[in-house]
mmCIF file of C-alpha atoms in Angstrom:
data_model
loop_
_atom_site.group_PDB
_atom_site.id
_atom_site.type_symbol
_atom_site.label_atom_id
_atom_site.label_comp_id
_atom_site.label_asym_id
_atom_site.label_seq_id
_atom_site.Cartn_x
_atom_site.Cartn_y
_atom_site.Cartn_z
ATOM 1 C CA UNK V 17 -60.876 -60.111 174.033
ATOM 2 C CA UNK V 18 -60.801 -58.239 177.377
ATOM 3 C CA UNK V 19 -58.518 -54.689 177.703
ATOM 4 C CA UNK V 20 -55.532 -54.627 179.282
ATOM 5 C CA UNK V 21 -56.597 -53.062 182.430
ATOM 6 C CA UNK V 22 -59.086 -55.217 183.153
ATOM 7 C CA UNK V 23 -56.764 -58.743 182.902
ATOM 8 C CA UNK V 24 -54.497 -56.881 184.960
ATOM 9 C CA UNK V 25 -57.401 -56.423 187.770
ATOM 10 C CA UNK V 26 -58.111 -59.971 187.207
ATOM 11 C CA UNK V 27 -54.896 -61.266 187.635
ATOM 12 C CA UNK V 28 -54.215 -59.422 190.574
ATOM 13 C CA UNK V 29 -57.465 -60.676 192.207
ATOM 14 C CA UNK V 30 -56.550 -64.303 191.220
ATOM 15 C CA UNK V 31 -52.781 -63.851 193.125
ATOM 16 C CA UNK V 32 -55.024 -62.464 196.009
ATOM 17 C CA UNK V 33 -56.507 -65.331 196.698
ATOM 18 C CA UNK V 34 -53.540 -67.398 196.407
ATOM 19 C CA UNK V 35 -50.885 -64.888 198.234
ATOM 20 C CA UNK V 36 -49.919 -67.519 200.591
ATOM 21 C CA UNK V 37 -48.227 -69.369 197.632
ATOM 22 C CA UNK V 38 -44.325 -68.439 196.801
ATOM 23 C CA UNK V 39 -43.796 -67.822 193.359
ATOM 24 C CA UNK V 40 -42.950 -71.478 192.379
ATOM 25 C CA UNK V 41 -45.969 -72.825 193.570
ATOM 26 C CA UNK V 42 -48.038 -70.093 192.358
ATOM 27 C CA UNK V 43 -46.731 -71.283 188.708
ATOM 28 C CA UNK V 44 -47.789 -74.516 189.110
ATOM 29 C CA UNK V 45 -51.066 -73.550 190.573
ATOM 30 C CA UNK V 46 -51.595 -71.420 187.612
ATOM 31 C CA UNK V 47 -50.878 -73.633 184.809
ATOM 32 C CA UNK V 48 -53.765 -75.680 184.593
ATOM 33 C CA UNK V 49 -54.024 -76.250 180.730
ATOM 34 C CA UNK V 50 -51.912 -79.452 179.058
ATOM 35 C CA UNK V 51 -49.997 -81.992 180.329
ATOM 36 C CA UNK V 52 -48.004 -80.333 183.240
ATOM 37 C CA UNK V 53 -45.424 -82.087 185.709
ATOM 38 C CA UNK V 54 -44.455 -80.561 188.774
ATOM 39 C CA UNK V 55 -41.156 -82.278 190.497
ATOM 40 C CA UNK V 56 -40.806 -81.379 194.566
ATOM 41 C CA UNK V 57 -39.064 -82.790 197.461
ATOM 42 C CA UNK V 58 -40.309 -83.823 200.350
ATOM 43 C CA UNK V 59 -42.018 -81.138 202.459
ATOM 44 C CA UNK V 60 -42.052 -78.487 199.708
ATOM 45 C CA UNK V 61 -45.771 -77.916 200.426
ATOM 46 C CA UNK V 62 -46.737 -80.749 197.270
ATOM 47 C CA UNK V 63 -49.841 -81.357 198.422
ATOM 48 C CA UNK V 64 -50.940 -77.445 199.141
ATOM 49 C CA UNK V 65 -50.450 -77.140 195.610
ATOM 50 C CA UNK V 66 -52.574 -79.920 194.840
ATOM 51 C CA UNK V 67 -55.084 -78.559 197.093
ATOM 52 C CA UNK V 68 -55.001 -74.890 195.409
ATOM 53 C CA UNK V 69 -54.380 -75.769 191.758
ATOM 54 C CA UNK V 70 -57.934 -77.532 192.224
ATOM 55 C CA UNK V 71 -59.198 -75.109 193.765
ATOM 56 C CA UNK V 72 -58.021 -72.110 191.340
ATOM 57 C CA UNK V 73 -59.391 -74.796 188.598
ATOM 58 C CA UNK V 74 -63.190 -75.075 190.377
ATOM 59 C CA UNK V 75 -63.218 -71.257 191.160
ATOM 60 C CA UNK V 76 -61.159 -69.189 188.191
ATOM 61 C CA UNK V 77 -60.689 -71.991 185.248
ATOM 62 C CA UNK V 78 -58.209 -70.760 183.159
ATOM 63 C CA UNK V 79 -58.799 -67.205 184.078
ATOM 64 C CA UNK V 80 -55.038 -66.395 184.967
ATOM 65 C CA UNK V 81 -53.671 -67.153 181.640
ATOM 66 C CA UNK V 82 -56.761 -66.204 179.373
ATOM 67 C CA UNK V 83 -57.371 -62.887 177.634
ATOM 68 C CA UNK V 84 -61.235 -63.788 177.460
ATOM 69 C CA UNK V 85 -63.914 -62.716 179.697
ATOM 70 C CA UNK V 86 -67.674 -63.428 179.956
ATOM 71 C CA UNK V 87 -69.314 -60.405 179.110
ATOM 72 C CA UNK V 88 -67.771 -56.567 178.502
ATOM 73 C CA UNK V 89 -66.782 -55.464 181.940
ATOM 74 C CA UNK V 90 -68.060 -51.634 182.756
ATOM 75 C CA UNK V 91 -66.148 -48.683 184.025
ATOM 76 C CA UNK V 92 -68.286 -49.558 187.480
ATOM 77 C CA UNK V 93 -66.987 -53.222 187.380
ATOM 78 C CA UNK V 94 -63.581 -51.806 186.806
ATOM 79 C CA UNK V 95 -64.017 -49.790 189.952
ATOM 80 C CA UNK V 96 -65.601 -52.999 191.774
ATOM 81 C CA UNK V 97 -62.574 -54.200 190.979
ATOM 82 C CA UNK V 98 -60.158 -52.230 192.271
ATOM 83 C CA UNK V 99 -62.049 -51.441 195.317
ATOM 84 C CA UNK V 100 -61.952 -55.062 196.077
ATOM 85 C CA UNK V 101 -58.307 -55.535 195.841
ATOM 86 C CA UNK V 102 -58.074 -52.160 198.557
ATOM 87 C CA UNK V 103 -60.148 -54.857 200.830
ATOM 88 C CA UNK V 104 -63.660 -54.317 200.123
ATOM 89 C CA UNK V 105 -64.962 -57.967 200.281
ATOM 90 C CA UNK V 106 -69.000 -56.821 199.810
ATOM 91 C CA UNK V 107 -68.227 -56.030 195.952
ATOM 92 C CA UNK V 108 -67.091 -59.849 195.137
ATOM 93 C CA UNK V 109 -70.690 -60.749 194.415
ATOM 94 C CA UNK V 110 -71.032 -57.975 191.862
ATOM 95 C CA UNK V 111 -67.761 -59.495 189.714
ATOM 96 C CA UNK V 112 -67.317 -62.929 190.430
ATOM 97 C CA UNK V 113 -68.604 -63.746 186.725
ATOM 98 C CA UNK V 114 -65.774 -61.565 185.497
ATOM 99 C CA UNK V 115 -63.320 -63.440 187.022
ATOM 100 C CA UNK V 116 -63.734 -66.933 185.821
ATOM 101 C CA UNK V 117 -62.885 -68.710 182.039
ATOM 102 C CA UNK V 118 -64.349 -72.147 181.943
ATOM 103 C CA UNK V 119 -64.604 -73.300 185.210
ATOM 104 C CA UNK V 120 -64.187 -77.177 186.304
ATOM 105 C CA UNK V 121 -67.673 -78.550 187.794
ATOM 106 C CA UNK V 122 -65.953 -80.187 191.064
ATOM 107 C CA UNK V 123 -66.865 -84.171 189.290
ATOM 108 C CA UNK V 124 -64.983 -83.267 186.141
ATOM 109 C CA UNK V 125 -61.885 -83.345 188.565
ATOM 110 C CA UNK V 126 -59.777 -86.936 189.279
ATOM 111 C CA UNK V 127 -57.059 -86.297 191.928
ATOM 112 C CA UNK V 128 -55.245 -89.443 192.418
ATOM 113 C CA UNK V 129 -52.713 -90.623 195.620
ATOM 114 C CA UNK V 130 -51.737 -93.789 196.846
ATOM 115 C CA UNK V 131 -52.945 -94.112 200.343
ATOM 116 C CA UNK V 132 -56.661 -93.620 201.815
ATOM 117 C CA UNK V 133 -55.027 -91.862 204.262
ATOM 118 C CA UNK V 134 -53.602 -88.870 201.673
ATOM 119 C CA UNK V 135 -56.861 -89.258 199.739
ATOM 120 C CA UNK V 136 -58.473 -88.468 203.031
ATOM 121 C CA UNK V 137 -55.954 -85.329 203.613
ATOM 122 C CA UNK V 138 -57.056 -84.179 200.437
ATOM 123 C CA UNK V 139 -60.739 -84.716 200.712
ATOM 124 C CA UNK V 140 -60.673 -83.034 203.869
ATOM 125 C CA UNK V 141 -58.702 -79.774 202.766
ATOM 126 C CA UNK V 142 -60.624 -79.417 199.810
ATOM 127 C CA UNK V 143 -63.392 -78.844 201.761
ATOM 128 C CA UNK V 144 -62.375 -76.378 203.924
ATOM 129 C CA UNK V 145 -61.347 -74.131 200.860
ATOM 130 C CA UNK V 146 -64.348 -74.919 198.285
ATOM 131 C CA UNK V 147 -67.498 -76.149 200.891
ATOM 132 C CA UNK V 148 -69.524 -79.276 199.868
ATOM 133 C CA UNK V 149 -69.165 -79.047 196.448
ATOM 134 C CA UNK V 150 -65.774 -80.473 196.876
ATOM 135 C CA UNK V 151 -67.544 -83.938 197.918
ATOM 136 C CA UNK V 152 -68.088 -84.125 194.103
ATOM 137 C CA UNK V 153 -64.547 -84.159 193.442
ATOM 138 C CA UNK V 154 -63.056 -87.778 192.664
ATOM 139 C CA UNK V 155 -60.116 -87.782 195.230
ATOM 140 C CA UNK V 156 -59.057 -91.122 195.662
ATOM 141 C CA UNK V 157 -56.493 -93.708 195.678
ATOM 142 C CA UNK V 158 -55.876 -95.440 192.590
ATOM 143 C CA UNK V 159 -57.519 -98.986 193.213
ATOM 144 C CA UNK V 160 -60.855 -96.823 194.959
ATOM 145 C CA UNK V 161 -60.985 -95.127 191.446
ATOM 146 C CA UNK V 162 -60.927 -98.163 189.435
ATOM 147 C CA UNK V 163 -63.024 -100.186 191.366
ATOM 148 C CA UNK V 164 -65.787 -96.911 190.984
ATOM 149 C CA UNK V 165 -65.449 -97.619 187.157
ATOM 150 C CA UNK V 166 -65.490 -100.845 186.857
ATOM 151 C CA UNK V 167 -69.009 -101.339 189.314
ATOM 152 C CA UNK V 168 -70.088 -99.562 187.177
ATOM 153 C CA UNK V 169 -68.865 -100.900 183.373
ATOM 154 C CA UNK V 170 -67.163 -103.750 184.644
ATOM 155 C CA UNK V 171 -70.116 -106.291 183.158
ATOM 156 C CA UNK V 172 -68.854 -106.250 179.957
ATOM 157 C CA UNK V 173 -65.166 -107.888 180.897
ATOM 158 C CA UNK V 174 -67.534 -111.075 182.468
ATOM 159 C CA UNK V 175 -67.707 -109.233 185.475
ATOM 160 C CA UNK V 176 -70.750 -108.639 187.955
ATOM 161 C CA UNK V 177 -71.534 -105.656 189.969
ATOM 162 C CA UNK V 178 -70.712 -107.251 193.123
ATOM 163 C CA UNK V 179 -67.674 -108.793 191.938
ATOM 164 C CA UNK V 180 -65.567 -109.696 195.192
ATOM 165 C CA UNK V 181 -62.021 -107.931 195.849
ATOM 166 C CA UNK V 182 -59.594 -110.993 197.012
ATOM 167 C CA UNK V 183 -56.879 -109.845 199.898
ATOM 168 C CA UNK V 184 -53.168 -110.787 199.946
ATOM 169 C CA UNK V 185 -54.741 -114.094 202.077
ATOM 170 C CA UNK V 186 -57.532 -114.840 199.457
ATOM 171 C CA UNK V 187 -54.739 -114.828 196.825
ATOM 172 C CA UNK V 188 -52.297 -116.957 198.925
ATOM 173 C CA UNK V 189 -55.216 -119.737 199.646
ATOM 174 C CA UNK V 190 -55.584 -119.493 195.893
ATOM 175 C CA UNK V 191 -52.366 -119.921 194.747
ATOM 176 C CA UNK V 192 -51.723 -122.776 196.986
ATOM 177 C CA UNK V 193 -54.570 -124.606 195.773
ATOM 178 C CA UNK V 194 -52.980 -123.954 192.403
ATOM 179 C CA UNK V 195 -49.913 -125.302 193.336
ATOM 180 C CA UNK V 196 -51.682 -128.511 194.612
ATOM 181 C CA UNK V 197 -53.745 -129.272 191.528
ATOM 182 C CA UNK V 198 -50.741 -128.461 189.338
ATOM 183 C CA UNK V 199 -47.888 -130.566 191.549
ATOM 184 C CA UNK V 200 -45.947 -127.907 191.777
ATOM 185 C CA UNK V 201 -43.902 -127.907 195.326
ATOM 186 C CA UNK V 202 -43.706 -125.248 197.135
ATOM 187 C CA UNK V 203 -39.966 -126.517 198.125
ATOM 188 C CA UNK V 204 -39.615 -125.496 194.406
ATOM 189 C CA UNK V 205 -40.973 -122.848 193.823
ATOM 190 C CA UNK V 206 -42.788 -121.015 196.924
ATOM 191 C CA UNK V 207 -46.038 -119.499 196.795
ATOM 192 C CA UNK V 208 -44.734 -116.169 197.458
ATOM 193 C CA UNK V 209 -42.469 -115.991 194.398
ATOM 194 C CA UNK V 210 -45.316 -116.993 192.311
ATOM 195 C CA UNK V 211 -47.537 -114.331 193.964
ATOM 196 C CA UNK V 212 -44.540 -111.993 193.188
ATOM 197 C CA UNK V 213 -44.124 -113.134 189.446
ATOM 198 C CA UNK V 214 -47.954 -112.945 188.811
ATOM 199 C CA UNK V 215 -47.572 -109.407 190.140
ATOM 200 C CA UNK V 216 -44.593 -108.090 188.565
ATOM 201 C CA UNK V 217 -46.383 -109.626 185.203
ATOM 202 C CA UNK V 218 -49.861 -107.675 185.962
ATOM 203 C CA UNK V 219 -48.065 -104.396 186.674
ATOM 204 C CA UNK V 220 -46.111 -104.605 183.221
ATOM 205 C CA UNK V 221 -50.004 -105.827 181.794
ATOM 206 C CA UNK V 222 -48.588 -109.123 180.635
ATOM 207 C CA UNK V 223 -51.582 -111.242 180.124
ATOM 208 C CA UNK V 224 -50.946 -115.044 181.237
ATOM 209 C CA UNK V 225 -50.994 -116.077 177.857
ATOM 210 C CA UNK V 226 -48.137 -113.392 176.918
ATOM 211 C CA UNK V 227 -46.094 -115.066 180.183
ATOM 212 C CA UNK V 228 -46.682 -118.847 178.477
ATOM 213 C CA UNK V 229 -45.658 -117.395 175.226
ATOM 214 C CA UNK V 230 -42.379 -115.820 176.986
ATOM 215 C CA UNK V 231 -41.630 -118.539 178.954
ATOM 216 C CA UNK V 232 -41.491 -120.745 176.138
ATOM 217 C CA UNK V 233 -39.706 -118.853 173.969
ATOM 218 C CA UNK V 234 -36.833 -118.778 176.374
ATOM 219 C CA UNK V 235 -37.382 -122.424 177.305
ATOM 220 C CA UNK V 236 -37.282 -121.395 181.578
ATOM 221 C CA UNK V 237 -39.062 -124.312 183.237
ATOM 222 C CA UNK V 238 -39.794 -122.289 186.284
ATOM 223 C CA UNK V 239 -40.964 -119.860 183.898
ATOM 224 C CA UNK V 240 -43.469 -122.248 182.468
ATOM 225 C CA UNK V 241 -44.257 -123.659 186.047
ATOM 226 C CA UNK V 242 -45.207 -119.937 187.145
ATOM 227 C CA UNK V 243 -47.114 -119.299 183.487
ATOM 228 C CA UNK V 244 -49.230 -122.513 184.325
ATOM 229 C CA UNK V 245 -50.217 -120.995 187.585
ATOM 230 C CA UNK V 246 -50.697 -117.846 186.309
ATOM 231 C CA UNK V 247 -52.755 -119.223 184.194
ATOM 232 C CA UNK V 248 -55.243 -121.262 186.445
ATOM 233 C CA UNK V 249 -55.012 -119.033 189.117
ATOM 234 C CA UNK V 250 -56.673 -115.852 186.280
ATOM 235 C CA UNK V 251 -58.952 -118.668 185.617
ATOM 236 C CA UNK V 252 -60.376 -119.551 189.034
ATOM 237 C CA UNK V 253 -60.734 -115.489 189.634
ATOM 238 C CA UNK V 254 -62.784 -115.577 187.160
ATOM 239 C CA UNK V 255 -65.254 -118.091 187.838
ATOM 240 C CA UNK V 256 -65.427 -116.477 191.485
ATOM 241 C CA UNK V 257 -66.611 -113.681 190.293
ATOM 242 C CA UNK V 258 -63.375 -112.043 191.716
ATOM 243 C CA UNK V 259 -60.517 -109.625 191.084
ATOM 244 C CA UNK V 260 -57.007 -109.154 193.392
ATOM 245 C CA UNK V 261 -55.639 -105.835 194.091
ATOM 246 C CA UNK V 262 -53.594 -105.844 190.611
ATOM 247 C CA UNK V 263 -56.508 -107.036 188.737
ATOM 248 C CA UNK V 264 -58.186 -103.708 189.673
ATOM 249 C CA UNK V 265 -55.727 -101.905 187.511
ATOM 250 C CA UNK V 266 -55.705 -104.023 184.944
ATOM 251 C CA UNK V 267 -58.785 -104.710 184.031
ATOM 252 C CA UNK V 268 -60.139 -100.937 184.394
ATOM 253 C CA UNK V 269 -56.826 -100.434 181.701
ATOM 254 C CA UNK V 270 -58.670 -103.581 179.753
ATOM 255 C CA UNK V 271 -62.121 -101.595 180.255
ATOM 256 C CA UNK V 272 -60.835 -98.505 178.467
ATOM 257 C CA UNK V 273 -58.633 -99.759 175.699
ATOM 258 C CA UNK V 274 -61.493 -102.246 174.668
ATOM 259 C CA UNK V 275 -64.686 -100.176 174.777
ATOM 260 C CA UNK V 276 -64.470 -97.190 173.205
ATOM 261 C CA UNK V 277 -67.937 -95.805 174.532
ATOM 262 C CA UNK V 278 -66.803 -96.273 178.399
ATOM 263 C CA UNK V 279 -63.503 -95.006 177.509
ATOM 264 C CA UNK V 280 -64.651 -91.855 175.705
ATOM 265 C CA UNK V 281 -67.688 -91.037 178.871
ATOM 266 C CA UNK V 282 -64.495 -91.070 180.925
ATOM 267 C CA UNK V 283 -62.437 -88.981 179.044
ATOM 268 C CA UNK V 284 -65.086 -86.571 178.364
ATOM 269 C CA UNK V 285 -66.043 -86.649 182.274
ATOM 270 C CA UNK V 286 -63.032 -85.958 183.274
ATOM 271 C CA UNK V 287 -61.627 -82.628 182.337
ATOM 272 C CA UNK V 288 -58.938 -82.278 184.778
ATOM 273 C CA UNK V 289 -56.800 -84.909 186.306
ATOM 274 C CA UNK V 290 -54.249 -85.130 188.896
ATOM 275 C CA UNK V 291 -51.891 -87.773 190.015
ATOM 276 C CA UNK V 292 -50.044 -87.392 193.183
ATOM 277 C CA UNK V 293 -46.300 -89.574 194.305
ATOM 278 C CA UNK V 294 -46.075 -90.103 190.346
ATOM 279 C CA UNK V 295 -42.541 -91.370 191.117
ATOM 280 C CA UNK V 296 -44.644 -94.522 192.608
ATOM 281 C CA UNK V 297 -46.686 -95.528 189.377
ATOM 282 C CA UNK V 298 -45.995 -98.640 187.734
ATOM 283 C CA UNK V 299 -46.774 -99.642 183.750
ATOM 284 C CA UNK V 300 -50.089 -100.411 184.629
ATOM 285 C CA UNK V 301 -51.189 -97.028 186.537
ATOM 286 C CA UNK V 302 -49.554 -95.176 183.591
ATOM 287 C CA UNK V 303 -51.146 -96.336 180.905
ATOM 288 C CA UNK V 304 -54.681 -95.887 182.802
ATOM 289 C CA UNK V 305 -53.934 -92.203 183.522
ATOM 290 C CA UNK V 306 -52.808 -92.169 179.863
ATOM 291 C CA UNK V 307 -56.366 -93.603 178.288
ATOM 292 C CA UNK V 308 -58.135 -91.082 181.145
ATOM 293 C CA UNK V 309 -56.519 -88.128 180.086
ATOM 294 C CA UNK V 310 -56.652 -88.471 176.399
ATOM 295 C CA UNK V 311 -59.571 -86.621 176.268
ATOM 296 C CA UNK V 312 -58.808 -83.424 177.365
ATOM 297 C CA UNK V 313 -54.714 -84.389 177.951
ATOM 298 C CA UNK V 314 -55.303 -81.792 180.761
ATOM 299 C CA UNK V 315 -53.210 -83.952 183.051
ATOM 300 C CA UNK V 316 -51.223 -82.014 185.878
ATOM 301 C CA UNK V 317 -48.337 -84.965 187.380
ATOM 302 C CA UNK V 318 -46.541 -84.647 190.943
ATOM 303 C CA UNK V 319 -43.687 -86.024 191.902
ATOM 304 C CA UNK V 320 -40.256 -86.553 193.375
ATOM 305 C CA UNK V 321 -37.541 -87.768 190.957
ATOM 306 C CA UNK V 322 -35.222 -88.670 193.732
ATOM 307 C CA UNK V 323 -37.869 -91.008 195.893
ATOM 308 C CA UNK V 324 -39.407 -93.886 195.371
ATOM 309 C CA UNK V 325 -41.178 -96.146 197.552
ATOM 310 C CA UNK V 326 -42.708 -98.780 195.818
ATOM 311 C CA UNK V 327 -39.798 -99.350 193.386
ATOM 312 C CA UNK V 328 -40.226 -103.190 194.916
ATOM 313 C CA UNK V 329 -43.639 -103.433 193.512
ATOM 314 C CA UNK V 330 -42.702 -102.523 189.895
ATOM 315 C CA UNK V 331 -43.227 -98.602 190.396
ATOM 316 C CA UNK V 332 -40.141 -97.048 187.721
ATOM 317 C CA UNK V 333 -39.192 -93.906 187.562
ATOM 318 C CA UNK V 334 -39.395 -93.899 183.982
ATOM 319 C CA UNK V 335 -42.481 -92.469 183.999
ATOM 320 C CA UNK V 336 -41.194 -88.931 185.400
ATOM 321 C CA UNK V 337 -38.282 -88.973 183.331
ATOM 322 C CA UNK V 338 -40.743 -89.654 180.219
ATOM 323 C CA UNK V 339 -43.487 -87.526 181.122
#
């Protein structure tokens, strides 16, 4: 346990570096142990904090909030100390070690968004504030996450390596040719509300034989029309060697609820996880930041409880109000 004056120096170095931060942000920046959820308009600065909570994670750990330090700082790192704080960058060498408690290695960290585009935001501002070792970092988009995992464990679901990734066209020629074999008109029921169904059902990680089941309980013929396509359509993926964007998901949430091994290298690789636009996540994405995290549970959420944008493709908002 480190004296008072010295956490004090600490501390005040740590708020140094993040002094462009208001006092709000600087909170959530600094809380970087347990599940935290941070809830922010739009154009509150959510993704700055994303940015510099990683960052503060990489370069101080849980310095901030701890009372520990690496070794017994002297009276002369004391003085380093303070004479860094009056501006004197050339003494930061000389107490850097004093200033960190249990660093992240940059791949321990998942940061999670749902565009390439905001993945590429945050690749590209991560670098500017930590260098190269921020190419480490897993900053992706959900589905570029998954599909990461499951090249790589994937063969044990039946999968290959170089399992294919079907568009929205794949899927339509595919359902369509489901349609034909199974005489079901499109007149009756189009492809695109099948497409939709099949979705909604994959989202909420109802298997095709959970939709049968359903469908037959409540006796719904279109129900049972959709389960049988479900059905052969999961079927036909299969023998392709192929997965659609929802499949992605589901099967990486398969992956780690199944195999304890590959769930428990992810949970120990991953000490730190962040999920951006949490308002956005469906069942599905839930549950998978739920198995990742439940090694560490050092999951930071961010989010806007009055937006949604993909409430049409099953995201609820649940999952803030539940967090």
């Amino acid at each position: 346990m480190a004296d008072k004056e010295f956490l004090e120096l600490r501390k005040k170095i740590i708020e140094k570096d993040f002094q462009h931060m208001n006092d709000k942000q600087k909170q959530a920046i600094f809380q970087v142990k347990g599940p935290v959820l941070i809830l922010a308009g739009a154009g509150s600065g959510k993704t700055t904090v994303i940015v510099n909570r990683i960052a503060n994670i990489v370069k101080y750990g849980n310095a901030y909030n701890s009372t520990e330090c690496a070794f017994e700082p002297s009276p002369r790192d004391l003085r380093s100390m303070k004479a860094y704080l009056d501006g004197d960058e050339d003494v930061l060498f000389d107490i850097e070690d004093l200033l960190s408690v249990e660093p992240a290695r940059p791949w321990q960290i998942l940061a999670i968004t749902f565009t390439n585009k905001a993945a590429n935001e945050l690749k590209e501002r991560l670098e500017k504030m930590l260098g190269e070792e921020a190419k480490d970092i897993w900053a992706s988009t959900f589905h570029s996450s998954c599909v990461r995992i499951l090249r790589r464990d994937g063969e044990v679901l039946g999968y290959t390596k170089h399992f294919t990734i079907y568009d929205s066209d794949d899927s339509k020629r595919l359902i369509k040719e489901c349609q034909r074999q199974l005489n079901i008109s499109d007149s009756v029921i189009s492809y695109k509300a099948i497409i939709g169904e099949i979705s909604r059902a994959k989202d909420n990680l109802i298997t095709p034989e959970e939709y049968e089941k359903k469908a037959a309980a409540e006796k719904d013929s279109r129900m049972l029309k959709i389960a049988s396509a479900y059905k052969m359509y999961q079927s036909e993926l299969k023998k392709a060697d192929a997965m659609d964007f929802d499949d992605i998901i589901v099967n990486t949430v398969n992956l780690l609820e199944k195999y304890s091994d590959v769930r428990e290298y992810y949970q120990r690789k991953f000490k730190y996880i962040m999920v951006d636009e949490y308002q956005d996540t469906n069942h599905a994405q839930y549950r998978l930041t739920e198995l990742l995290a439940g090694g560490h549970r050092n999951i930071c959420v961010v989010g806007d409880d009055d937006q949604s944008i993909y409430r049409f493709r099953g995201a609820t908002i649940e999952n803030i109000l539940s967090f």
